[in-house]
mmCIF file of N, CA and C in Angstrom:
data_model
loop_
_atom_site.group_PDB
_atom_site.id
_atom_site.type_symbol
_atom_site.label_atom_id
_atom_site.label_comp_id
_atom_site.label_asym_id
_atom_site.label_seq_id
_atom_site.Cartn_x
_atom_site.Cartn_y
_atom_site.Cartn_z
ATOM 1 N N UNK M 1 -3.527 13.778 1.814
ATOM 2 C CA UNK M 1 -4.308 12.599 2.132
ATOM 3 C C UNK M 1 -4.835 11.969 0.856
ATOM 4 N N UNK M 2 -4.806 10.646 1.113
ATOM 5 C CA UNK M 2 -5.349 9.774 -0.470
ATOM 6 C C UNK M 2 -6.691 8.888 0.264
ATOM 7 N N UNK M 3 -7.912 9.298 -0.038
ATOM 8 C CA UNK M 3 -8.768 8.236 -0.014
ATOM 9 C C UNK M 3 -9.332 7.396 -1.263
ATOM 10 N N UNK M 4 -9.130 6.429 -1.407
ATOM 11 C CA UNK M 4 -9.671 5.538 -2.057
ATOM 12 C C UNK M 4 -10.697 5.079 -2.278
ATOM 13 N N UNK M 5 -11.804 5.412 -3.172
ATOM 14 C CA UNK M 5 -13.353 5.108 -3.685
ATOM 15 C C UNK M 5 -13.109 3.872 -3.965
ATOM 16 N N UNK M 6 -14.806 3.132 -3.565
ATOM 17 C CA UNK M 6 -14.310 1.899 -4.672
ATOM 18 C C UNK M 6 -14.127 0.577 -4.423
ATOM 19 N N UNK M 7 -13.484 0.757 -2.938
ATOM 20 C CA UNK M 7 -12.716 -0.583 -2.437
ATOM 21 C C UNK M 7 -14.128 -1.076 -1.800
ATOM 22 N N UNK M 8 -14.980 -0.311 -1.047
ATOM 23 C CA UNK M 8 -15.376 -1.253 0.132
ATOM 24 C C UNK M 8 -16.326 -2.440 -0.002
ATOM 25 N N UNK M 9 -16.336 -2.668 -1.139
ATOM 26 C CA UNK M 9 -17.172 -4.227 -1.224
ATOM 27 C C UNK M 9 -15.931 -5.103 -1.140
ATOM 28 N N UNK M 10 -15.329 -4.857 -1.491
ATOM 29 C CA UNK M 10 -13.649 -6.311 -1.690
ATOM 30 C C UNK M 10 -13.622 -6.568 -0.229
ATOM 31 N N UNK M 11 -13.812 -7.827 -0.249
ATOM 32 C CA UNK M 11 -13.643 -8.336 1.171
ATOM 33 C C UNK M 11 -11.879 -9.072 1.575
ATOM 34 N N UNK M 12 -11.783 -8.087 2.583
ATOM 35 C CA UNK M 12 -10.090 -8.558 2.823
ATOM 36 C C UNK M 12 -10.100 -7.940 4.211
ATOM 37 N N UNK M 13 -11.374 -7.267 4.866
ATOM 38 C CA UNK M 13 -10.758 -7.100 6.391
ATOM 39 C C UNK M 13 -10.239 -5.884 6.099
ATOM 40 N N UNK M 14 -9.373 -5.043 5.725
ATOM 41 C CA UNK M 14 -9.155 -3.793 5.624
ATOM 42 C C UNK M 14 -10.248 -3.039 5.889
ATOM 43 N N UNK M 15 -10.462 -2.085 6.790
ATOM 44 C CA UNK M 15 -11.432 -1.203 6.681
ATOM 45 C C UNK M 15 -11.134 0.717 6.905
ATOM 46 N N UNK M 16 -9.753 0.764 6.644
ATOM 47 C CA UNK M 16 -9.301 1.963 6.777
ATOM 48 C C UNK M 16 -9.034 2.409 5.125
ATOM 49 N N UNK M 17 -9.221 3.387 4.420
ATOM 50 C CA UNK M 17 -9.257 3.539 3.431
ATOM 51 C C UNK M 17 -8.412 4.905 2.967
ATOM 52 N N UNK M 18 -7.920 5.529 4.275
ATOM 53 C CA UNK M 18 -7.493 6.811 3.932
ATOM 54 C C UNK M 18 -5.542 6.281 4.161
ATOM 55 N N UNK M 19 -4.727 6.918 3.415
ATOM 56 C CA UNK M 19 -3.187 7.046 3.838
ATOM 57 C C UNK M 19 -3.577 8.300 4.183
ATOM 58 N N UNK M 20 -2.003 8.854 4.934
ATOM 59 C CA UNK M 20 -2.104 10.071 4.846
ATOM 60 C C UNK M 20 -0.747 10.557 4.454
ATOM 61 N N UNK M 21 -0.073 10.248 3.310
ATOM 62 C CA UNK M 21 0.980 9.872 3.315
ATOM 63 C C UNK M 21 1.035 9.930 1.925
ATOM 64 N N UNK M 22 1.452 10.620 0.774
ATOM 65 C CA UNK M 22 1.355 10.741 -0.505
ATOM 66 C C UNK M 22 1.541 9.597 -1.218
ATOM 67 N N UNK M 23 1.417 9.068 -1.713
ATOM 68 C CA UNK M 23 1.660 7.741 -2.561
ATOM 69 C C UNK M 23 1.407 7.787 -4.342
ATOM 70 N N UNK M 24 2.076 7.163 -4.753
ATOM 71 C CA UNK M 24 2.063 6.916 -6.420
ATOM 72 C C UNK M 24 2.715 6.139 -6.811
ATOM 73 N N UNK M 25 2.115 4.711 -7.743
ATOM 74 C CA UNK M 25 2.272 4.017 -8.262
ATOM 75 C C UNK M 25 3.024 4.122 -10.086
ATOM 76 N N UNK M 26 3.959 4.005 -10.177
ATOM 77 C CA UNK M 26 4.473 4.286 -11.516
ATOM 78 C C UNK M 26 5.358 2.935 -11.786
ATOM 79 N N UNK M 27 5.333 2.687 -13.403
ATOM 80 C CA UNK M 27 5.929 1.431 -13.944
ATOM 81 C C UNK M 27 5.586 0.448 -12.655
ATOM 82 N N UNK M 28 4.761 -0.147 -11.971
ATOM 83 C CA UNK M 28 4.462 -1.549 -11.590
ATOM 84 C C UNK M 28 4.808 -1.146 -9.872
ATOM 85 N N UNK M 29 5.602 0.045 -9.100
ATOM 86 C CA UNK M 29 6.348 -0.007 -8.063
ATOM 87 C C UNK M 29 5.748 1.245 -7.427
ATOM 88 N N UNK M 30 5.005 0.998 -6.283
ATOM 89 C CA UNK M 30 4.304 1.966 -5.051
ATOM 90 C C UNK M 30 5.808 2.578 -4.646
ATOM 91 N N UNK M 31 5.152 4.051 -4.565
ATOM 92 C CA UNK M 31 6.129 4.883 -3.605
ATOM 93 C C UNK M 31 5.544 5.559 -2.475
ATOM 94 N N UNK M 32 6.207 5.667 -1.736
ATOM 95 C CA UNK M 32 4.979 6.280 -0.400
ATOM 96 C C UNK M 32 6.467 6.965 0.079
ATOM 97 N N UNK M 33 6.075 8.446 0.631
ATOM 98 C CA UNK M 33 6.621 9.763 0.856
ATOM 99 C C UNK M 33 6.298 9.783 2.744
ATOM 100 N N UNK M 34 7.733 10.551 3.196
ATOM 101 C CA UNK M 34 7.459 10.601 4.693
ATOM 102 C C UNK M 34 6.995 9.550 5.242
ATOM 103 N N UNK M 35 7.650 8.517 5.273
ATOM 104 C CA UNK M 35 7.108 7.617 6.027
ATOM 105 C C UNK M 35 8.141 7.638 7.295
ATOM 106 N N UNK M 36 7.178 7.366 8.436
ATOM 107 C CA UNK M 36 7.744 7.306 9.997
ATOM 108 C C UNK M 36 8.132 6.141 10.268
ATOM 109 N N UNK M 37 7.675 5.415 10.101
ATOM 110 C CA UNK M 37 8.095 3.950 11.274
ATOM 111 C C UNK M 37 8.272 2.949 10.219
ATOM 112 N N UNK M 38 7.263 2.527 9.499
ATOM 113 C CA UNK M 38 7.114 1.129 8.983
ATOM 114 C C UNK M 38 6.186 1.145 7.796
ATOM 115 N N UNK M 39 6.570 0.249 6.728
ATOM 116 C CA UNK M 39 5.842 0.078 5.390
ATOM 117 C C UNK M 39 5.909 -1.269 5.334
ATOM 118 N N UNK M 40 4.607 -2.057 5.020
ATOM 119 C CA UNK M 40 4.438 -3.505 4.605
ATOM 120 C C UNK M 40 3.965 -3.308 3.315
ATOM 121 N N UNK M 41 3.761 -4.403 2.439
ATOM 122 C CA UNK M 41 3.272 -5.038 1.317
ATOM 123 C C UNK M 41 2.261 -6.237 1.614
ATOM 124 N N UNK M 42 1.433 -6.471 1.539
ATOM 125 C CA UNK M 42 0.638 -7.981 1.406
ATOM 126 C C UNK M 42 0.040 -8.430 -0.140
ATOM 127 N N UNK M 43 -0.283 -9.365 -0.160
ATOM 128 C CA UNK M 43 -1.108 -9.392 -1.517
ATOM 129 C C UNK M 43 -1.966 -9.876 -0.533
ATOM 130 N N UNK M 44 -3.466 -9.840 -1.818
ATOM 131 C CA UNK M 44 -4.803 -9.896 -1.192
ATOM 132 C C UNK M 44 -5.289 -11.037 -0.489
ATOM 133 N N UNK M 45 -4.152 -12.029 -0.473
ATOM 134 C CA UNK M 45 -4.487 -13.253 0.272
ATOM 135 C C UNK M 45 -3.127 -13.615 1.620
ATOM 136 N N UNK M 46 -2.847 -11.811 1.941
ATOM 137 C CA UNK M 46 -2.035 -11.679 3.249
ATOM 138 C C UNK M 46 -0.760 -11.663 3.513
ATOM 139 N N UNK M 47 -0.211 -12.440 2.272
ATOM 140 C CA UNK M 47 1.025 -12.848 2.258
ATOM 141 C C UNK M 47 2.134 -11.632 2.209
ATOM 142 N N UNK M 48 2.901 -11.584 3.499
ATOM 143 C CA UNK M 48 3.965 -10.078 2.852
ATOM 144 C C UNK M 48 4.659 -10.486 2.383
ATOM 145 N N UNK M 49 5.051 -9.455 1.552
ATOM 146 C CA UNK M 49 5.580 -9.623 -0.204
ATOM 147 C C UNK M 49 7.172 -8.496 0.259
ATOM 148 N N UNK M 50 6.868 -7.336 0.791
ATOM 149 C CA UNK M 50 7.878 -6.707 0.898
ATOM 150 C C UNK M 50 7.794 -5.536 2.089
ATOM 151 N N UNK M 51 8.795 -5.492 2.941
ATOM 152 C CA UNK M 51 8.691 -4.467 4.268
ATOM 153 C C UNK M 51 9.511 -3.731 4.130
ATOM 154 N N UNK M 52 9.362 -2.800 4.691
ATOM 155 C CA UNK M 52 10.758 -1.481 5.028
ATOM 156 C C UNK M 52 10.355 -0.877 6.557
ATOM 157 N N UNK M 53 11.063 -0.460 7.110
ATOM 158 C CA UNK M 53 11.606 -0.258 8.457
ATOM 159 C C UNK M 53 12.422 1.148 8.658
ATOM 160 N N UNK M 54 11.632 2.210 8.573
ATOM 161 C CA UNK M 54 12.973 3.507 9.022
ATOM 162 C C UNK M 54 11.936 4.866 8.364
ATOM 163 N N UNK M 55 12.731 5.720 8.267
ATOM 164 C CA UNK M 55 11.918 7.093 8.252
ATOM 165 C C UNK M 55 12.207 7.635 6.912
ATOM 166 N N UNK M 56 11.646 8.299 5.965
ATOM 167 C CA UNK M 56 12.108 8.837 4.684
ATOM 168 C C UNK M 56 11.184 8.381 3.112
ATOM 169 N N UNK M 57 11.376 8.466 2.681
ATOM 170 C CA UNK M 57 10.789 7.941 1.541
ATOM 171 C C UNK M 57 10.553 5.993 1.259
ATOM 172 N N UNK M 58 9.485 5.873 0.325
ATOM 173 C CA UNK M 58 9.870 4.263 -0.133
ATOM 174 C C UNK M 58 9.524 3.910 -0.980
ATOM 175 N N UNK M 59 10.243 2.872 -2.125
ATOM 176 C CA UNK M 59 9.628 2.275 -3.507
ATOM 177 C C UNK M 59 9.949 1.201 -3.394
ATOM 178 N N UNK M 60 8.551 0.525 -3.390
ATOM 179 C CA UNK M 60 8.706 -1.018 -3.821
ATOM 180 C C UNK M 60 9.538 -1.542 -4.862
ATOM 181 N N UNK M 61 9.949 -2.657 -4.679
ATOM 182 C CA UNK M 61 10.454 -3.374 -6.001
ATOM 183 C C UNK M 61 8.881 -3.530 -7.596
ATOM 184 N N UNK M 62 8.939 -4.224 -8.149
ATOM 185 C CA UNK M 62 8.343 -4.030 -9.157
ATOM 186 C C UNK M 62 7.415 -5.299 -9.074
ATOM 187 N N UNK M 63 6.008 -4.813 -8.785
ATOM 188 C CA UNK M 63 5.101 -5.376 -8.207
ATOM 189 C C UNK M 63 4.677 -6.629 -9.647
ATOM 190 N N UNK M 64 3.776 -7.972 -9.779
ATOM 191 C CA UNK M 64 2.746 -8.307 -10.772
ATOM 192 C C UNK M 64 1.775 -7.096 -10.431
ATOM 193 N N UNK M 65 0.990 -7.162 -11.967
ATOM 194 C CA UNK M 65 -0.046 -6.548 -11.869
ATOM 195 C C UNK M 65 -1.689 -6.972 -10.406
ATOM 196 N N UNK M 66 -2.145 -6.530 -10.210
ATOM 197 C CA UNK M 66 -2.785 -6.711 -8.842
ATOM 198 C C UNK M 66 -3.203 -5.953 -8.100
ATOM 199 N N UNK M 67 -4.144 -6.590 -6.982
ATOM 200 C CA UNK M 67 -4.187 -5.467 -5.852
ATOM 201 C C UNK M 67 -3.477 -6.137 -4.304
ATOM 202 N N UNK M 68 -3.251 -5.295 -3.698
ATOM 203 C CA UNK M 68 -2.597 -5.345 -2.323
ATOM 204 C C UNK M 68 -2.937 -4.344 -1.542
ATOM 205 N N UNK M 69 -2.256 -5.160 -0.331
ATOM 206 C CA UNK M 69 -3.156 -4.392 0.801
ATOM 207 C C UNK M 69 -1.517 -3.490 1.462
ATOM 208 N N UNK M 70 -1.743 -2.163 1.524
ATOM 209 C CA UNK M 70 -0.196 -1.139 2.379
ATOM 210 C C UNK M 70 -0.318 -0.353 3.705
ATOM 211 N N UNK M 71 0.114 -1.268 3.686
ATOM 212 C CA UNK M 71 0.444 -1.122 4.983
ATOM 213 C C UNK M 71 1.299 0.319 5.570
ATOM 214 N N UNK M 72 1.151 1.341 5.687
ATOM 215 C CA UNK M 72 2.147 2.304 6.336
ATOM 216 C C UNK M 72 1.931 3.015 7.459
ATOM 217 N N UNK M 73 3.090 2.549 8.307
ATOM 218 C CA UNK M 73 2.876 3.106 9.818
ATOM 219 C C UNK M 73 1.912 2.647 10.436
ATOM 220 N N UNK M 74 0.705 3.102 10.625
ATOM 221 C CA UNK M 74 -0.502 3.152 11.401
ATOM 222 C C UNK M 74 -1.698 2.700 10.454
ATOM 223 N N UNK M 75 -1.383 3.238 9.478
ATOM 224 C CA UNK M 75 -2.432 2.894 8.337
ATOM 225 C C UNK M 75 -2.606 2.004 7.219
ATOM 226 N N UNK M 76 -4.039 1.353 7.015
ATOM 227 C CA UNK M 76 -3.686 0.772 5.383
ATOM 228 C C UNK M 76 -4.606 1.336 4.625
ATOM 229 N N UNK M 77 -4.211 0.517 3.595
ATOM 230 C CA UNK M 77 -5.176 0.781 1.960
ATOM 231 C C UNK M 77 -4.882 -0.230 0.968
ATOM 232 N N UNK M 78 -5.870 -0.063 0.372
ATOM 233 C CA UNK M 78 -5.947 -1.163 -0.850
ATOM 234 C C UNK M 78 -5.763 -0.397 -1.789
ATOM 235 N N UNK M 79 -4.751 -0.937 -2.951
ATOM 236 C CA UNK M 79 -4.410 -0.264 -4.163
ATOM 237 C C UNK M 79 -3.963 -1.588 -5.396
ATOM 238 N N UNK M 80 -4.323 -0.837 -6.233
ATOM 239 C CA UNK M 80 -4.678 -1.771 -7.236
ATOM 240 C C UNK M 80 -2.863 -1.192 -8.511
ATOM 241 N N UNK M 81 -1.979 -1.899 -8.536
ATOM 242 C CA UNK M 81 -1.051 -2.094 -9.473
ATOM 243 C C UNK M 81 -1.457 -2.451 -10.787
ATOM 244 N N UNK M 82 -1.739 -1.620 -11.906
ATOM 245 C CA UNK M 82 -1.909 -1.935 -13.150
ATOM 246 C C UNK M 82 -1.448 -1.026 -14.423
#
């Protein structure tokens, strides 16, 4: 499980803060492990940026620096690309 300190003043409506779902950000591109159903991307003003659909591992393409909101499966979180 990854909880995230930190976030909850940023106002974006997110209010779930835990994945449960290993994740790590390296060179600019989120990876998220075991994923079941579904992975989104948003940036902080909603817009999806990038989805995946199926069961197994996932790495984004190569994000700007930023934060976004991830979407996986059931859950989100805010994570900051830098």
């Amino acid at each position: 499980n990854i909880t995230v300190e930190g976030w909850k003043k940023m106002a974006s409506g997110v209010e779930s803060i835990k994945l449960d779902n290993a994740m790590t950000i390296v060179d600019q591109k989120i990876t998220v492990s075991s994923v079941q159903s579904a992975v989104n991307i948003y940036n902080i003003n909603g817009q999806l940026l990038q989805s995946f659909k199926g069961k197994g591992d996932f790495t984004s393409r190569v994000l700007p620096l930023g934060v976004y909101i991830l979407q996986v499966d059931n859950s989100r979180v805010k994570v900051m690309v830098y």
